[in-house]
Short mmCIF file of C-alpha atoms in Angstrom, two decimals:
data_model
loop_
_atom_site.label_atom_id
_atom_site.label_comp_id
_atom_site.label_asym_id
_atom_site.label_seq_id
_atom_site.Cartn_x
_atom_site.Cartn_y
_atom_site.Cartn_z
CA MET S 954 2.57 -20.58 17.46
CA ALA S 955 0.73 -23.72 16.43
CA VAL S 956 -2.98 -24.42 16.21
CA ASP S 957 -4.24 -27.99 15.87
CA VAL S 958 -7.04 -28.99 13.51
CA SER S 959 -10.12 -30.16 15.43
CA GLU S 960 -12.12 -33.21 14.44
CA GLY S 961 -15.60 -32.73 12.95
CA ASP S 962 -16.81 -30.12 10.51
CA ALA S 963 -18.15 -27.65 13.08
CA GLU S 964 -14.99 -27.77 15.17
CA HIS S 965 -12.87 -27.61 12.04
CA GLU S 966 -14.56 -24.35 11.00
CA GLU S 967 -14.02 -23.00 14.51
CA SER S 968 -10.31 -23.82 14.16
CA ILE S 969 -10.22 -21.86 10.91
CA GLY S 970 -11.84 -18.89 12.62
CA ARG S 971 -9.43 -19.10 15.55
CA LEU S 972 -6.50 -19.23 13.15
CA LYS S 973 -7.70 -16.11 11.32
CA ARG S 974 -7.95 -14.21 14.60
CA MET S 975 -4.43 -15.25 15.58
CA VAL S 976 -2.90 -14.30 12.23
CA ARG S 977 -4.53 -10.86 12.26
CA GLY S 978 -3.70 -9.99 15.83
CA LEU S 979 -0.46 -11.71 16.80
CA ASP S 980 3.06 -10.61 16.03
CA ALA S 981 4.27 -14.15 15.32
CA PRO S 982 3.83 -16.64 12.46
CA VAL S 983 1.19 -19.29 13.05
CA PHE S 984 1.57 -22.94 12.02
CA ALA S 985 -1.58 -25.03 11.60
CA GLY S 986 -2.40 -28.65 10.91
CA GLY S 987 -2.87 -32.03 12.50
CA ARG S 988 -5.79 -34.12 11.26
CA ILE S 989 -5.49 -33.24 7.56
CA GLU S 990 -7.69 -35.49 5.42
CA ARG S 991 -7.90 -33.65 2.10
CA VAL S 992 -5.89 -31.30 -0.06
CA GLU S 993 -8.65 -28.78 0.54
CA ASP S 994 -7.84 -28.77 4.28
CA VAL S 995 -4.28 -27.62 3.54
CA LYS S 996 -5.55 -24.93 1.18
CA LYS S 997 -7.97 -23.58 3.79
CA TYR S 998 -5.29 -23.24 6.44
CA LEU S 999 -2.77 -21.61 4.12
CA TYR S 1000 -5.34 -19.14 2.84
CA ALA S 1001 -6.42 -18.42 6.40
CA GLY S 1002 -2.88 -17.17 6.98
CA ALA S 1003 -0.89 -20.15 8.28
CA ARG S 1004 2.84 -19.90 7.59
CA MET S 1005 3.08 -23.70 7.27
CA VAL S 1006 0.71 -26.69 7.47
CA TYR S 1007 1.77 -29.85 9.27
CA LEU S 1008 0.37 -33.37 8.92
CA LYS S 1009 0.51 -35.81 11.82
CA ALA S 1010 2.59 -38.94 11.30
CA SER S 1011 0.02 -40.87 13.35
CA GLU S 1012 -2.76 -40.21 10.83
CA PRO S 1013 -3.00 -43.04 8.25
CA GLN S 1014 -3.82 -40.70 5.35
CA THR S 1015 -0.65 -38.61 5.82
CA VAL S 1016 1.62 -40.75 3.60
CA GLY S 1017 -0.93 -40.74 0.76
CA LEU S 1018 -1.43 -36.96 0.96
CA LEU S 1019 2.15 -35.77 1.34
CA ARG S 1020 3.25 -35.91 -2.31
CA GLU S 1021 0.08 -34.25 -3.59
CA VAL S 1022 0.06 -31.33 -1.14
CA SER S 1023 3.79 -30.79 -1.47
CA ASP S 1024 3.60 -30.65 -5.28
CA ARG S 1025 0.66 -28.27 -5.14
CA PHE S 1026 1.74 -25.85 -2.41
CA GLY S 1027 5.53 -26.31 -2.26
CA ARG S 1028 7.52 -28.43 0.19
CA GLU S 1029 8.49 -25.31 2.16
CA LYS S 1030 4.81 -25.02 3.17
CA ILE S 1031 4.45 -28.66 4.28
CA ALA S 1032 5.76 -30.34 7.42
CA VAL S 1033 5.19 -33.61 9.25
CA TRP S 1034 4.62 -33.74 12.98
CA LEU S 1035 6.59 -36.75 14.26
CA ASP S 1036 4.08 -37.60 16.98
CA THR S 1037 4.65 -41.36 17.27
CA PRO S 1038 7.61 -43.29 18.77
CA ASP S 1039 8.62 -44.82 15.42
CA ALA S 1040 8.14 -41.65 13.36
CA LEU S 1041 11.75 -40.49 13.77
CA SER S 1042 12.92 -43.59 11.89
CA ARG S 1043 10.70 -42.63 8.90
CA VAL S 1044 12.09 -39.12 8.36
CA GLU S 1045 13.77 -40.05 5.05
CA GLU S 1046 10.53 -41.56 3.77
CA TYR S 1047 8.53 -38.44 4.65
CA GLY S 1048 11.23 -36.26 3.10
CA SER S 1049 11.17 -38.20 -0.16
CA LEU S 1050 7.39 -37.74 -0.29
CA GLY S 1051 7.68 -33.95 -0.02
CA ALA S 1052 7.92 -32.93 3.63
CA GLY S 1053 10.07 -29.82 3.79
CA SER S 1054 10.56 -29.88 7.55
CA PHE S 1055 9.44 -31.67 10.70
CA LEU S 1056 7.85 -30.93 14.03
CA ILE S 1057 8.69 -32.81 17.19
CA SER S 1058 8.07 -32.22 20.87
CA ALA S 1059 10.94 -30.40 22.52
CA LYS S 1060 11.26 -33.16 25.11
CA ASP S 1061 11.81 -35.73 22.33
CA CYS S 1062 14.57 -33.80 20.57
CA PRO S 1063 18.04 -35.37 20.79
CA GLY S 1064 20.25 -33.05 22.79
CA GLU S 1065 23.17 -33.38 20.36
CA GLY S 1066 21.08 -32.09 17.46
CA VAL S 1067 19.29 -33.41 14.39
CA SER S 1068 20.28 -33.95 10.76
CA PHE S 1069 17.04 -32.57 9.30
CA PRO S 1070 15.26 -29.20 9.60
CA VAL S 1071 13.03 -29.38 12.66
CA TYR S 1072 10.73 -27.08 14.58
CA LEU S 1073 10.37 -27.90 18.26
CA LEU S 1074 6.97 -27.72 19.96
CA SER S 1075 7.49 -26.25 23.39
CA GLU S 1076 5.35 -25.25 26.35
CA ASP S 1077 8.17 -23.12 27.72
CA GLY S 1078 7.67 -19.58 26.44
CA THR S 1079 10.57 -18.01 28.34
CA GLU S 1080 13.65 -16.49 26.74
CA THR S 1081 15.85 -18.97 28.61
CA GLY S 1082 13.86 -22.00 27.48
CA ILE S 1083 13.59 -20.94 23.85
CA SER S 1084 17.23 -19.86 23.56
CA ALA S 1085 18.34 -23.27 24.85
CA LEU S 1086 16.27 -25.01 22.15
CA LEU S 1087 17.43 -22.68 19.37
CA SER S 1088 21.03 -23.50 20.29
CA ILE S 1089 20.56 -27.17 19.36
CA PRO S 1090 22.09 -27.91 15.89
CA GLY S 1091 19.47 -28.46 13.20
CA VAL S 1092 16.66 -26.66 15.03
CA ALA S 1093 15.01 -24.21 12.61
CA GLY S 1094 12.67 -22.68 15.15
CA VAL S 1095 10.51 -23.10 18.21
CA ILE S 1096 6.71 -23.28 18.06
CA LEU S 1097 4.50 -22.40 21.00
CA ALA S 1098 1.27 -24.40 20.86
CA ALA S 1099 -1.95 -22.41 21.21
CA GLY S 1100 -4.63 -23.99 23.36
CA GLU S 1101 -8.22 -22.90 23.94
CA GLY S 1102 -8.58 -19.13 23.73
CA ALA S 1103 -5.31 -18.78 21.83
CA SER S 1104 -3.14 -18.87 24.93
CA PRO S 1105 0.38 -19.02 23.53
CA GLY S 1106 1.95 -21.07 26.31
CA GLU S 1107 2.86 -20.96 29.97
CA GLY S 1108 4.25 -17.65 31.10
CA LEU S 1109 3.55 -15.96 27.76
CA VAL S 1110 0.54 -13.71 27.25
CA GLU S 1111 -1.02 -12.94 23.88
CA GLY S 1112 0.66 -9.99 22.19
CA SER S 1113 4.04 -10.30 23.93
CA PHE S 1114 5.76 -12.12 21.08
CA MET S 1115 7.57 -9.00 19.87
CA GLU S 1116 9.04 -8.49 23.35
CA LEU S 1117 10.10 -12.11 23.47
CA LYS S 1118 11.73 -11.87 20.04
CA ALA S 1119 13.44 -8.61 21.01
CA GLY S 1120 15.01 -10.33 24.00
CA LEU S 1121 16.16 -13.26 21.87
CA SER S 1122 17.59 -10.83 19.31
CA GLU S 1123 19.69 -9.22 22.05
CA MET S 1124 21.00 -12.71 22.84
CA GLY S 1125 22.28 -13.03 19.27
CA PHE S 1126 19.47 -14.96 17.57
CA SER S 1127 18.15 -13.76 14.22
CA MET S 1128 14.61 -12.43 14.80
CA ASP S 1129 12.05 -10.53 12.78
CA ILE S 1130 11.52 -7.44 14.93
CA PHE S 1131 10.83 -3.75 14.37
CA ARG S 1132 13.94 -1.63 13.93
CA SER S 1133 13.73 2.06 12.99
CA PRO S 1134 16.42 3.40 10.61
CA VAL S 1135 15.73 6.88 12.03
CA SER S 1136 16.52 7.47 15.69
CA TRP S 1137 14.34 9.50 18.05
CA ARG S 1138 16.88 12.33 18.20
CA GLU S 1139 16.41 12.88 14.44
CA PHE S 1140 12.68 13.58 14.85
CA LYS S 1141 11.46 17.19 14.93
CA LEU S 1142 9.37 17.41 18.06
CA GLY S 1143 6.80 19.96 19.17
CA PRO S 1144 7.51 22.47 21.95
CA ASP S 1145 6.21 19.88 24.43
CA GLY S 1146 8.79 17.35 23.23
CA LEU S 1147 6.14 15.09 21.71
CA LEU S 1148 5.60 13.61 18.26
CA PRO S 1149 2.04 13.58 16.81
CA VAL S 1150 0.89 10.19 15.50
CA ILE S 1151 -1.88 9.58 12.97
CA VAL S 1152 -3.32 6.07 13.16
CA GLN S 1153 -4.84 4.36 10.13
CA ASP S 1154 -6.51 0.99 9.47
CA TYR S 1155 -3.95 -0.95 7.43
CA ARG S 1156 -6.61 -2.62 5.26
CA THR S 1157 -9.04 0.19 4.43
CA GLY S 1158 -6.94 3.33 4.96
CA GLU S 1159 -9.57 4.70 7.38
CA VAL S 1160 -8.12 7.25 9.82
CA LEU S 1161 -8.84 5.93 13.30
CA MET S 1162 -7.35 8.40 15.75
CA MET S 1163 -4.57 10.84 16.53
CA ALA S 1164 -2.32 10.75 19.60
CA TYR S 1165 1.20 11.65 20.78
CA MET S 1166 4.42 9.82 21.56
CA ASN S 1167 7.45 10.63 23.62
CA GLU S 1168 10.67 8.68 23.22
CA GLN S 1169 9.64 5.97 25.67
CA ALA S 1170 6.31 5.42 23.88
CA PHE S 1171 8.12 5.16 20.54
CA LEU S 1172 10.60 2.60 21.89
CA ASP S 1173 7.80 0.65 23.62
CA THR S 1174 5.88 0.51 20.34
CA LEU S 1175 8.89 -0.95 18.51
CA ARG S 1176 9.55 -3.40 21.34
CA THR S 1177 6.00 -4.68 21.85
CA GLY S 1178 4.54 -4.36 18.33
CA ARG S 1179 1.52 -2.62 19.86
CA MET S 1180 0.83 1.11 19.73
CA CYS S 1181 1.99 2.99 22.84
CA TYR S 1182 1.48 6.69 23.52
CA PHE S 1183 2.08 9.49 25.98
CA SER S 1184 -1.04 11.02 27.53
CA ARG S 1185 -0.79 14.80 27.70
CA SER S 1186 -3.68 15.04 30.16
CA ARG S 1187 -2.44 12.35 32.55
CA ARG S 1188 1.24 13.02 31.86
CA SER S 1189 1.89 9.28 31.69
CA GLN S 1190 2.67 6.42 29.33
CA TRP S 1191 -0.14 4.21 28.04
CA MET S 1192 -0.66 1.33 25.65
CA LYS S 1193 -3.77 1.47 23.49
CA GLY S 1194 -6.10 -1.29 24.67
CA GLU S 1195 -4.45 -1.93 28.05
CA SER S 1196 -7.78 -1.37 29.83
CA SER S 1197 -10.33 -1.92 27.03
CA GLY S 1198 -8.66 -4.79 25.17
CA HIS S 1199 -8.85 -2.76 21.94
CA PHE S 1200 -5.18 -3.13 21.08
CA GLN S 1201 -3.58 -1.70 17.95
CA TYR S 1202 -1.10 -4.14 16.41
CA VAL S 1203 1.54 -2.38 14.31
CA ARG S 1204 1.67 -3.27 10.65
CA SER S 1205 3.95 -0.39 9.61
CA LEU S 1206 5.27 2.98 10.79
CA HIS S 1207 6.02 5.88 8.42
CA LEU S 1208 7.69 9.24 9.00
CA ASP S 1209 6.65 12.29 6.99
CA CYS S 1210 8.99 14.44 4.86
CA ASP S 1211 9.65 16.92 7.70
CA ASN S 1212 10.34 14.22 10.30
CA ASP S 1213 7.69 15.75 12.54
CA THR S 1214 4.67 13.42 12.17
CA LEU S 1215 4.30 9.67 12.37
CA LEU S 1216 1.77 7.61 10.40
CA ALA S 1217 0.95 4.23 11.94
CA LYS S 1218 -0.90 1.56 9.96
CA VAL S 1219 -2.42 -0.91 12.40
CA PHE S 1220 -4.69 -3.87 12.89
CA GLN S 1221 -7.33 -2.44 15.21
CA VAL S 1222 -9.08 -4.72 17.69
CA GLY S 1223 -12.59 -3.37 18.26
CA PRO S 1224 -13.31 0.37 18.15
CA ALA S 1225 -10.47 2.90 18.22
CA CYS S 1226 -12.47 5.63 19.97
CA HIS S 1227 -13.29 5.62 23.69
CA THR S 1228 -16.89 6.49 22.74
CA GLY S 1229 -17.26 3.09 21.08
CA SER S 1230 -17.02 4.50 17.57
CA ARG S 1231 -14.81 2.75 15.06
CA SER S 1232 -12.95 6.03 14.41
CA CYS S 1233 -12.52 9.13 16.55
CA PHE S 1234 -13.36 11.24 13.50
CA PHE S 1235 -17.13 10.72 13.38
CA GLN S 1236 -18.39 14.31 13.79
CA THR S 1237 -19.06 16.01 10.44
CA LEU S 1238 -18.60 19.78 10.58
CA ALA S 1239 -18.74 20.64 6.88
CA LYS S 1240 -19.18 18.56 3.78
CA LYS S 1241 -19.80 18.91 0.09
CA GLU S 1242 -21.56 16.17 -1.78
CA TYR S 1243 -19.13 13.65 -3.20
CA ASP S 1244 -18.90 9.93 -3.73
CA ASP S 1245 -17.34 8.44 -0.61
CA VAL S 1246 -17.15 4.94 -2.01
CA ASN S 1247 -13.87 3.26 -1.18
CA PRO S 1248 -14.87 -0.21 -2.48
CA LEU S 1249 -13.30 -2.25 0.30
CA LEU S 1250 -14.65 0.11 2.96
CA VAL S 1251 -18.16 -0.15 1.53
CA PHE S 1252 -17.96 -3.95 1.43
CA GLU S 1253 -16.60 -4.04 4.99
CA LYS S 1254 -19.38 -1.78 6.32
CA VAL S 1255 -22.18 -3.74 4.64
CA TYR S 1256 -20.60 -6.97 5.86
CA GLU S 1257 -20.45 -5.58 9.42
CA VAL S 1258 -24.17 -4.68 9.30
CA ILE S 1259 -25.05 -8.20 8.10
CA GLN S 1260 -22.82 -9.71 10.78
CA ASP S 1261 -24.47 -7.52 13.43
CA ARG S 1262 -27.92 -8.71 12.30
CA LYS S 1263 -26.80 -12.30 12.83
CA LEU S 1264 -25.47 -11.54 16.30
CA HIS S 1265 -28.27 -9.13 17.28
CA PRO S 1266 -31.44 -10.04 15.38
CA LYS S 1267 -33.82 -7.21 14.49
CA GLU S 1268 -37.53 -7.80 14.06
CA GLY S 1269 -38.69 -7.38 10.46
CA SER S 1270 -35.15 -7.57 9.06
CA TYR S 1271 -34.89 -9.33 5.69
CA THR S 1272 -31.33 -10.32 6.62
CA ASN S 1273 -32.58 -12.06 9.76
CA TYR S 1274 -35.29 -13.73 7.69
CA LEU S 1275 -32.57 -15.31 5.55
CA PHE S 1276 -30.55 -16.41 8.57
CA ASP S 1277 -33.67 -17.87 10.20
CA LYS S 1278 -34.50 -19.86 7.07
CA GLY S 1279 -30.99 -21.29 6.97
CA ILE S 1280 -28.33 -22.18 4.46
CA ASP S 1281 -30.64 -23.69 1.82
CA LYS S 1282 -32.66 -20.47 1.55
CA ILE S 1283 -29.51 -18.37 1.36
CA LEU S 1284 -28.07 -20.56 -1.39
CA LYS S 1285 -31.36 -20.42 -3.30
CA LYS S 1286 -31.27 -16.61 -3.24
CA VAL S 1287 -27.62 -16.52 -4.32
CA GLY S 1288 -28.49 -18.77 -7.27
CA GLU S 1289 -31.52 -16.67 -8.21
CA GLU S 1290 -29.53 -13.43 -8.11
CA ALA S 1291 -26.76 -14.98 -10.25
CA THR S 1292 -29.40 -15.86 -12.84
CA GLU S 1293 -30.76 -12.30 -12.69
CA ILE S 1294 -27.28 -11.02 -13.57
CA VAL S 1295 -27.23 -13.24 -16.67
CA ILE S 1296 -30.65 -11.94 -17.75
CA ALA S 1297 -29.66 -8.31 -17.08
CA ALA S 1298 -26.50 -8.72 -19.15
CA LYS S 1299 -28.69 -9.32 -22.23
CA ASN S 1300 -30.23 -5.87 -21.76
CA PRO S 1301 -28.30 -2.92 -23.25
CA ASP S 1302 -28.97 -0.79 -20.16
CA PRO S 1303 -25.94 -1.16 -17.81
CA GLU S 1304 -28.01 0.10 -14.86
CA GLU S 1305 -29.77 -3.24 -14.68
CA ILE S 1306 -26.45 -5.07 -14.32
CA ILE S 1307 -25.40 -2.67 -11.56
CA TYR S 1308 -28.67 -3.28 -9.72
CA GLU S 1309 -28.53 -7.07 -10.08
CA LEU S 1310 -24.84 -7.25 -9.18
CA SER S 1311 -25.59 -5.27 -6.02
CA ASP S 1312 -28.36 -7.71 -5.10
CA PHE S 1313 -26.05 -10.63 -5.76
CA LEU S 1314 -23.19 -9.19 -3.68
CA TYR S 1315 -25.53 -8.53 -0.75
CA HIS S 1316 -26.80 -12.12 -0.76
CA ALA S 1317 -23.23 -13.38 -1.26
CA MET S 1318 -22.23 -11.45 1.86
CA VAL S 1319 -25.07 -13.06 3.81
CA LEU S 1320 -23.62 -16.41 2.71
CA MET S 1321 -20.12 -15.26 3.73
CA VAL S 1322 -21.29 -14.34 7.23
CA GLN S 1323 -23.21 -17.61 7.52
CA LYS S 1324 -20.05 -19.58 6.62
CA GLY S 1325 -17.60 -17.39 8.56
CA VAL S 1326 -15.81 -16.06 5.47
CA ALA S 1327 -14.52 -12.46 5.57
CA TRP S 1328 -13.67 -10.09 2.73
CA GLU S 1329 -10.05 -10.37 3.78
CA ASP S 1330 -10.19 -14.09 2.95
CA VAL S 1331 -11.59 -13.37 -0.52
CA THR S 1332 -9.12 -10.59 -1.33
CA ARG S 1333 -6.22 -12.78 -0.17
CA GLU S 1334 -7.38 -15.54 -2.50
CA LEU S 1335 -7.65 -13.10 -5.42
CA ALA S 1336 -4.21 -11.67 -4.67
CA ASN S 1337 -2.70 -15.17 -4.72
CA ARG S 1338 -4.10 -16.02 -8.18
#
């Protein structure tokens, strides 16, 4: 899938946000690019999760940027969209400057093939249409352009990419799909013929829910990339989110040592529980005092509270006071808290550093929410260093 960079700072930031949502929720790689003016634009899109960034041949700054972005990020991450009539004749020039591959409209692709690696932009999201394009010599892949609302293309609904790839795989094309090395008949099922499934947030490890699968639900989960179950009460198949929109996109499936329980790590859209709770396990029956401080989970929860304040202002809230005052006030507080950390570090008491760091991180999170930056973005950047 491809997302195009919008013009203007506000629209550009919205494109970044849309890209992040696609990458987290869709079972297909996302390509991003278009009106790239700075090296920083490429960096933002790659760190937001884009598989590759493309520069438009029609933009005058493309030739000047190609060498620099290719040297910095690797030519395999950089492509040129041949969006002008004369661009095809300049392929060698773009290649010498660092373009690793090219994008062209499917309708402009020579039927006999191409002599350079090319991805075809297509509005046809059917197995027949894509298989015909993939059969052309030199075609490295097909990209479905995402329009407003992340609609992947005509005839293709969001979330059905795994099914599409499964169909293409059956036609003999190499596809990245889920395949289980253990067959259903090797599982140890309960007396009702079902397999219990524990569902966990892939980022935080939080247990979200527990449900059951029969063989059809297991196969549907592998085929669609979204969690499917068997309802014991309704005695029927169901896909999580089919009525609420709170889909669970599979990140990995694990079988326990006895082959009788499945652990699913998922990207959860919205709450997992039908009550509206993030997790179904929200009722505490017994508890001893202990430190329940998974760092990422704590950061995520505080971030969510700050984000909720921005969306649903609360009278008397200090967080809303900062948002109301705007970016300059937020930046002033971040600077002040950073200075407080420096002062606290000169004191031998480590408690002061802990206190000041906590203040700083809170204000930094207010800034993150204001600028649309999530903890996932920060941890990805740290992991890439």
